[in-house]
Short mmCIF file of C-alpha atoms and ligand atoms in Angstrom, two decimals:
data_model
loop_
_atom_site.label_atom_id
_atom_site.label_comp_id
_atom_site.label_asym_id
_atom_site.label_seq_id
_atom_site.Cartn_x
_atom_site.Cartn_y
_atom_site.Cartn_z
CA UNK V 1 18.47 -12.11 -11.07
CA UNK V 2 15.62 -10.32 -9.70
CA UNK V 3 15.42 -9.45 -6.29
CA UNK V 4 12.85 -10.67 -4.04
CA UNK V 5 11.42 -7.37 -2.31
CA UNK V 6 7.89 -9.32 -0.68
CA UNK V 7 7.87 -12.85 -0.11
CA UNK V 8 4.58 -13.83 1.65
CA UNK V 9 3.09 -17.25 2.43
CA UNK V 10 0.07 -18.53 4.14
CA UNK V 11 -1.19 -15.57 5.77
CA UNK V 12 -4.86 -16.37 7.71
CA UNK V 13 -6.90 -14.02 9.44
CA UNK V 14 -9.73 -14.47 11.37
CA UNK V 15 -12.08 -11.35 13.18
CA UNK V 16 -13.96 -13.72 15.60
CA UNK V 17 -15.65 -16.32 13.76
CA UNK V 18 -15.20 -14.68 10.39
CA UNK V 19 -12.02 -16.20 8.58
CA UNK V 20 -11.37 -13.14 6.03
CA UNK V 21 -7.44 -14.31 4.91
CA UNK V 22 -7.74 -17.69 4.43
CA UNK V 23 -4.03 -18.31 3.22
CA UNK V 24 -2.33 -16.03 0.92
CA UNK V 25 0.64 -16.21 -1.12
CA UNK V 26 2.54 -13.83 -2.75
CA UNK V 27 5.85 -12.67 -3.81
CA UNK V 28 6.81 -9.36 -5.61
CA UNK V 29 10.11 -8.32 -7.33
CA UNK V 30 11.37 -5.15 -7.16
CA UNK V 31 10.18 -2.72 -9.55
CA UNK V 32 6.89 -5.28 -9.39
CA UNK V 33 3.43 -3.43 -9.38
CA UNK V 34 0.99 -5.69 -8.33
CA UNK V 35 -3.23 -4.76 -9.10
CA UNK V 36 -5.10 -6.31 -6.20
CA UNK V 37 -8.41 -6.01 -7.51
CA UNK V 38 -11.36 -7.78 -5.75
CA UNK V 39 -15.18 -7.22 -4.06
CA UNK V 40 -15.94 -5.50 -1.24
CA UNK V 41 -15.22 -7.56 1.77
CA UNK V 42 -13.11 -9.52 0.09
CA UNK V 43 -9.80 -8.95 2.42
CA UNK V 44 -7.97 -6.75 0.29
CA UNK V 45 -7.41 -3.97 3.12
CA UNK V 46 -7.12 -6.77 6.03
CA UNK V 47 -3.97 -8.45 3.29
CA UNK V 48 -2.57 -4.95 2.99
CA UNK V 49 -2.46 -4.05 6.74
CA UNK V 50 -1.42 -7.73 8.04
CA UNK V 51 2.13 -6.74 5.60
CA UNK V 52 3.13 -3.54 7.48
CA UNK V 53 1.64 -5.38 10.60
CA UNK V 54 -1.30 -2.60 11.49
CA UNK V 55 -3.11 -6.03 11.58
CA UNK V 56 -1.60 -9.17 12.98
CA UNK V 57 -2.12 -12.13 11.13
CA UNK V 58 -3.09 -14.99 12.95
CA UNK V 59 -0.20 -17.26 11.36
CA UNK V 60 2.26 -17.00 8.20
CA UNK V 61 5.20 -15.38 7.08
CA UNK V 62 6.25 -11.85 6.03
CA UNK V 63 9.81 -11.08 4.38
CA UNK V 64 9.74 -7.81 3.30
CA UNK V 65 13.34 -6.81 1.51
CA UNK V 66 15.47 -9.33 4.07
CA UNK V 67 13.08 -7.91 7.08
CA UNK V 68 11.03 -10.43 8.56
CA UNK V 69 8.59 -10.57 12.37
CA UNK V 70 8.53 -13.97 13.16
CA UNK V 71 4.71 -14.99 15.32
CA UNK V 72 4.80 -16.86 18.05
CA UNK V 73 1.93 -18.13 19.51
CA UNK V 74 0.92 -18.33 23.14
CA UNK V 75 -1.48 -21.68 24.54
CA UNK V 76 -4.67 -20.62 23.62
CA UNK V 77 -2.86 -20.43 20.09
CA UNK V 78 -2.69 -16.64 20.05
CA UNK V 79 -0.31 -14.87 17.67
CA UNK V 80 2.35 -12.29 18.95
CA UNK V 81 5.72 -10.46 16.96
CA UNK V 82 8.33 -12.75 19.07
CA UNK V 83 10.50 -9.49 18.91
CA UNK V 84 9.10 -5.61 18.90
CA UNK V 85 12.52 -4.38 16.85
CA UNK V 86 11.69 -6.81 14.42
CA UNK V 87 8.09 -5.27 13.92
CA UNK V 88 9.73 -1.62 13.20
CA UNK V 89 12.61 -3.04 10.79
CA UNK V 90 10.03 -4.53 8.83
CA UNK V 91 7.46 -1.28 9.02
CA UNK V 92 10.56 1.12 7.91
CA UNK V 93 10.89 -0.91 4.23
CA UNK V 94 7.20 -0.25 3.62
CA UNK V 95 4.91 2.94 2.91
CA UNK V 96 1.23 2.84 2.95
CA UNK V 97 -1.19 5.10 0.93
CA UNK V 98 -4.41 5.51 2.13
CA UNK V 99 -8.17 5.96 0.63
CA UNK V 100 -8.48 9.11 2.68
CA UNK V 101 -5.10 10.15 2.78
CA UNK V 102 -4.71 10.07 6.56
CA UNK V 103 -2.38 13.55 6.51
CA UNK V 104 -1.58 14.55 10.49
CA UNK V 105 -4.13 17.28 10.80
CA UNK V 106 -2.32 18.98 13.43
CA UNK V 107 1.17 19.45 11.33
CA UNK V 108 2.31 21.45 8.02
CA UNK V 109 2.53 19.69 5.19
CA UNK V 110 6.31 20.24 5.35
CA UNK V 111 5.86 18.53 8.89
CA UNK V 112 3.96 15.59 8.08
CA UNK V 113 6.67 14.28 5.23
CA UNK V 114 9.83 15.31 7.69
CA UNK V 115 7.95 13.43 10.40
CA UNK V 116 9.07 9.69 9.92
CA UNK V 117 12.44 10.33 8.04
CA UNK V 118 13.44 12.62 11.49
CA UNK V 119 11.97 10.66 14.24
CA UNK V 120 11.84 7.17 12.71
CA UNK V 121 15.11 7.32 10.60
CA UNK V 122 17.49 9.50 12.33
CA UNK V 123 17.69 11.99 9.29
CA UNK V 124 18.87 15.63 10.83
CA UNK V 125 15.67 17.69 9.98
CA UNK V 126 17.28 19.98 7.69
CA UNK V 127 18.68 17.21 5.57
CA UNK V 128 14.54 15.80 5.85
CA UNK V 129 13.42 19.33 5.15
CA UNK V 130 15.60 19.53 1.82
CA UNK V 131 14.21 16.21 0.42
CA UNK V 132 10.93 16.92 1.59
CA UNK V 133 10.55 20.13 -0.93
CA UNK V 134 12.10 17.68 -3.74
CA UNK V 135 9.09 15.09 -3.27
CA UNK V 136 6.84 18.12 -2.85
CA UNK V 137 8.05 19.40 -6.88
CA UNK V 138 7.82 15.89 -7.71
CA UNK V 139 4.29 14.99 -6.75
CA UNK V 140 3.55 18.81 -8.45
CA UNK V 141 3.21 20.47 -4.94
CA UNK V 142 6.05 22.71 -5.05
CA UNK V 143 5.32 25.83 -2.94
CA UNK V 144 2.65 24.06 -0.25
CA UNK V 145 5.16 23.26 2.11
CA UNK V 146 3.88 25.48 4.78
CA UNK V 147 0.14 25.13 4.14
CA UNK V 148 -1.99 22.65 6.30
CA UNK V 149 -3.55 19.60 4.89
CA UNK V 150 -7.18 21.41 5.53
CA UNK V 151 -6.26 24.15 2.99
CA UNK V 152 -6.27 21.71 0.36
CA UNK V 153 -8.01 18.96 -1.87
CA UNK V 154 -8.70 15.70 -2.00
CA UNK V 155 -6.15 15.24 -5.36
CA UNK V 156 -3.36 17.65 -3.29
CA UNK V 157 -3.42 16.39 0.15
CA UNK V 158 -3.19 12.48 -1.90
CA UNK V 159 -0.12 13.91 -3.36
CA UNK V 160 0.96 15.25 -0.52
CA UNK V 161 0.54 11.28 1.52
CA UNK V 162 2.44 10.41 -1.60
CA UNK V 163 5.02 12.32 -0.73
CA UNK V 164 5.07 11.52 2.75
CA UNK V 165 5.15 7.88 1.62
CA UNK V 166 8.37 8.35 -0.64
CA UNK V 167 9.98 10.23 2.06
CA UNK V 168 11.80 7.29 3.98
CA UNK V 169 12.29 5.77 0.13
CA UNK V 170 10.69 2.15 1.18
CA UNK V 171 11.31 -0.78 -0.38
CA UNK V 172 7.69 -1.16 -0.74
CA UNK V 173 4.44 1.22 -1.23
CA UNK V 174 1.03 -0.08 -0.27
CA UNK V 175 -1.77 1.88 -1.82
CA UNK V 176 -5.11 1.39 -0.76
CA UNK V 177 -7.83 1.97 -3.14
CA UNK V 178 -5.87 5.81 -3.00
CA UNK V 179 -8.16 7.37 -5.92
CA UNK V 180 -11.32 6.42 -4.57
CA UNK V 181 -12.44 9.26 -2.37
CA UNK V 182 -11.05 11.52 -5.11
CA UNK V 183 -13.48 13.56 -7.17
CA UNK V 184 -13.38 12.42 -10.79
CA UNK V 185 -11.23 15.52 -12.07
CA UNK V 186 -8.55 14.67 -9.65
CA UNK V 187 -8.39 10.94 -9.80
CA UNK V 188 -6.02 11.25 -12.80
CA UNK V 189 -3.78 13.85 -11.19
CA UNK V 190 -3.00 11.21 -9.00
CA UNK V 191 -3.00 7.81 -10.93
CA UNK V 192 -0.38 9.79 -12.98
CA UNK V 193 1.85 10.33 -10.61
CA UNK V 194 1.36 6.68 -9.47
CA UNK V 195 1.99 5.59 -13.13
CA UNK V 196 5.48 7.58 -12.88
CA UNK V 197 6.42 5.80 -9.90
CA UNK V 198 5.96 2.69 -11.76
CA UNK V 199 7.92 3.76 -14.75
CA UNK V 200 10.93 4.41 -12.18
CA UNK V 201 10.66 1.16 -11.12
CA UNK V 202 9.03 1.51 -7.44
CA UNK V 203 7.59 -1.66 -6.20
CA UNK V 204 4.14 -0.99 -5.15
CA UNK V 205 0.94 -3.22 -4.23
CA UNK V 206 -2.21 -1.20 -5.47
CA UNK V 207 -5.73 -2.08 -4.39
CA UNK V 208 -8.17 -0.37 -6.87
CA UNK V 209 -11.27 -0.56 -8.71
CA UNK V 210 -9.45 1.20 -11.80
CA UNK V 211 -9.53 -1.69 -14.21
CA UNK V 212 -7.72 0.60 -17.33
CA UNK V 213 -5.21 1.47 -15.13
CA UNK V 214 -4.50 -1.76 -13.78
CA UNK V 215 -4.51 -3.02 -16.84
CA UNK V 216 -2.13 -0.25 -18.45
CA UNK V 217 -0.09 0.25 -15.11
CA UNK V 218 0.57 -3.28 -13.23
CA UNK V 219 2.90 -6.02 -14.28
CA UNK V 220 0.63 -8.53 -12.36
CA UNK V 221 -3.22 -8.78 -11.45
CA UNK V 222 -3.90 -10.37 -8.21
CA UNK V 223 -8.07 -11.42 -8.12
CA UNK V 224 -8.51 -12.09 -4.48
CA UNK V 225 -11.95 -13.63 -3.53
CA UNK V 226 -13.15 -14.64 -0.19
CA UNK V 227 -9.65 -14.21 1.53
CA UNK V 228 -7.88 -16.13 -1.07
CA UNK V 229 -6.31 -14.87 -4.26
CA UNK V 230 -8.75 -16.40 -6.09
CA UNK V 231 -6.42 -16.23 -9.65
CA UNK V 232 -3.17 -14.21 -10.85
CA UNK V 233 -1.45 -13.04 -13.60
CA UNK V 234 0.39 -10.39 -16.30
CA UNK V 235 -2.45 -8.05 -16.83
CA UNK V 236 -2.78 -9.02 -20.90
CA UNK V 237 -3.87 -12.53 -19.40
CA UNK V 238 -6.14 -11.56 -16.77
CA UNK V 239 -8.04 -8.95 -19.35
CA UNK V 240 -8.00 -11.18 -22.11
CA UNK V 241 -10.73 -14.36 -22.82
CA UNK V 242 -8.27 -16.72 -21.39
CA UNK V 243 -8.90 -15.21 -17.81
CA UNK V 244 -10.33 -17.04 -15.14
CA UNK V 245 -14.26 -17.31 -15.44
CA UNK V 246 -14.53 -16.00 -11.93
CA UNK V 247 -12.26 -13.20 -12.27
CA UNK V 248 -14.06 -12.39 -15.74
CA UNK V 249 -17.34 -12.37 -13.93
CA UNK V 250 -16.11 -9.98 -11.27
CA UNK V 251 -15.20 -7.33 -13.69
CA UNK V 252 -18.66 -8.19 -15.85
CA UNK V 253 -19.86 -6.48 -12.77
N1 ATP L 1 -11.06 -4.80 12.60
C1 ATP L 1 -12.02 -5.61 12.15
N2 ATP L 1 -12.85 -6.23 12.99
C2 ATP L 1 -13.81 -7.07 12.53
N3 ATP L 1 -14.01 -7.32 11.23
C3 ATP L 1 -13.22 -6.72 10.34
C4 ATP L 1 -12.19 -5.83 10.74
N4 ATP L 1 -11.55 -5.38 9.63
C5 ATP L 1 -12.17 -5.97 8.59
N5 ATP L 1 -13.18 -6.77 9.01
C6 ATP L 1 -14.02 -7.60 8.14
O1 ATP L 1 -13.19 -8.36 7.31
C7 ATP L 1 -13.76 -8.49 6.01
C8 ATP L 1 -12.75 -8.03 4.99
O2 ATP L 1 -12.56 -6.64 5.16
P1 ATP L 1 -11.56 -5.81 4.25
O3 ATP L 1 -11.67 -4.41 4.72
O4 ATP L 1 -10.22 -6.44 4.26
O5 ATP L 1 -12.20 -5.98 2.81
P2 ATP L 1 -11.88 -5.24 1.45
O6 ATP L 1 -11.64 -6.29 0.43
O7 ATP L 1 -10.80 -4.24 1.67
O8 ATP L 1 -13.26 -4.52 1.11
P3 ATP L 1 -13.56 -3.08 0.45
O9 ATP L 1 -13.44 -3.25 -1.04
O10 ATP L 1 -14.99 -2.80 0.84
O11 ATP L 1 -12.59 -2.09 1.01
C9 ATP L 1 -15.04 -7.69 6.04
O12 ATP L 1 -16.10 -8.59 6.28
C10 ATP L 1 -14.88 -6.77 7.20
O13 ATP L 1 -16.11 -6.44 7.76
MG1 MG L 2 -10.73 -2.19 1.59
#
């Protein structure tokens, strides 16, 4: 049997007035990768930072490979993690991938992927170090170890956060629209590399507007629309005529 690496149900989110998660499901097996695909404003960033809890949701649940932070709420109906330790055992089975990379400025490369295996993990540093330069030949950044994230580009400090991501060897990777401040020439530098972590069965969530390599890549399509997912499916469904008319609108556009 499969195992069960996200299991996610009825997540809401409100920013004042504005309800922008308005229940979400979602479960994701491991080796799973999962195209969230959607408009702007839709909620796809909000969904992706209430799982690693950068956002608190307002009420639902989050299991993330057997790690779950309960909410409580207080009177006025206001959610809270009932227990902080809970909050960092779920955070350590997840990695997230940013649009603009997010590197620490301030520290080497060699520094920023040592940082959370050494003071979130308890690795000794050398043992960090070692399996730092590994990731760096995997993601094709051998030999940048000691060079700062302002030396290089968009495509290598993306590796690099890729890296960084791998580094604590989470049971899932979030990626958030990660090719889109990319020039064109480097976008594929990096959707290849995300393509092999696919092929070695990673379990990653991918928000993206690249349709072929959603298509090519994921073993699901999530269409979420107005804080909902609006439709789901394998990916020869959801780009085939039997799709969803709303989904098949949104990538008409
Ligand atoms: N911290 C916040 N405070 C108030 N409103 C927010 C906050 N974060 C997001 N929003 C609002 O929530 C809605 C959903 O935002 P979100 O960033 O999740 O959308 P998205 O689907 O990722 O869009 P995009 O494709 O443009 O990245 C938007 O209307 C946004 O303005
Ligand atoms: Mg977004």
């Amino acid at each position: 049997m499969t195992e069960t690496v996200l299991r996610v149900r009825g997540i809401t989110k409100s920013f004042g007035a504005r309800a922008v998660l308005r229940g979400i499901d979602l479960d994701a097996h491991r080796g799973d990768v999962i195209a969230i695909l959607g408009g702007s404003g839709s909620g796809k960033s909000t969904f992706l930072r209430c799982l690693n809890l950068l956002e608190l949701p307002d009420a639902g649940t989050i299991e993330i490979a057997g790690a779950a932070a309960p909410l409580v709420h207080d009177t006025q109906g206001r959610a809270r993690i009932a227990d902080p330790r809970a909050l960092n055992d779920l955070r350590a089975k997840t990695a997230m991938v940013f649009q603009n990379f997010n590197l620490w400025t301030h520290m080497t490369v060699l520094d920023n992927i040592v940082a959370a295996p050494v003071h979130v993990h308890g690795v000794p540093r050398a043992e960090a170090a070692d399996r730092a330069q590994a990731l760096l030949e995997k993601v094709g950044m051998a030999g940048f170890a000691a060079h700062w994230p302002r030396q290089l580009s968009g495509g290598q400090q993306q590796r690099v956060a890729i890296a960084r991501a791998l580094a604590t060897d989470p049971d899932l990777m979030l990626f958030d629209e990660p090719t889109s401040a990319l020039d064109p020439e480097r976008v594929r530098e990096v959707l290849d590399l995300m393509r092999a972590l696919a092929d070695e069965g990673r379990t990653m969530l991918i928000v993206t507007h690249e349709m072929a390599f959603a298509r090519d890549v994921s073993t699901r399509v999530v269409h979420v629309r107005d804080g909902v997912i609006e439709s789901m499916g394998p990916p020869a469904l959801m780009f085939g005529a039997d799709a969803s008319p709303v989904f098949r609108a949104f990538l008409s556009h």
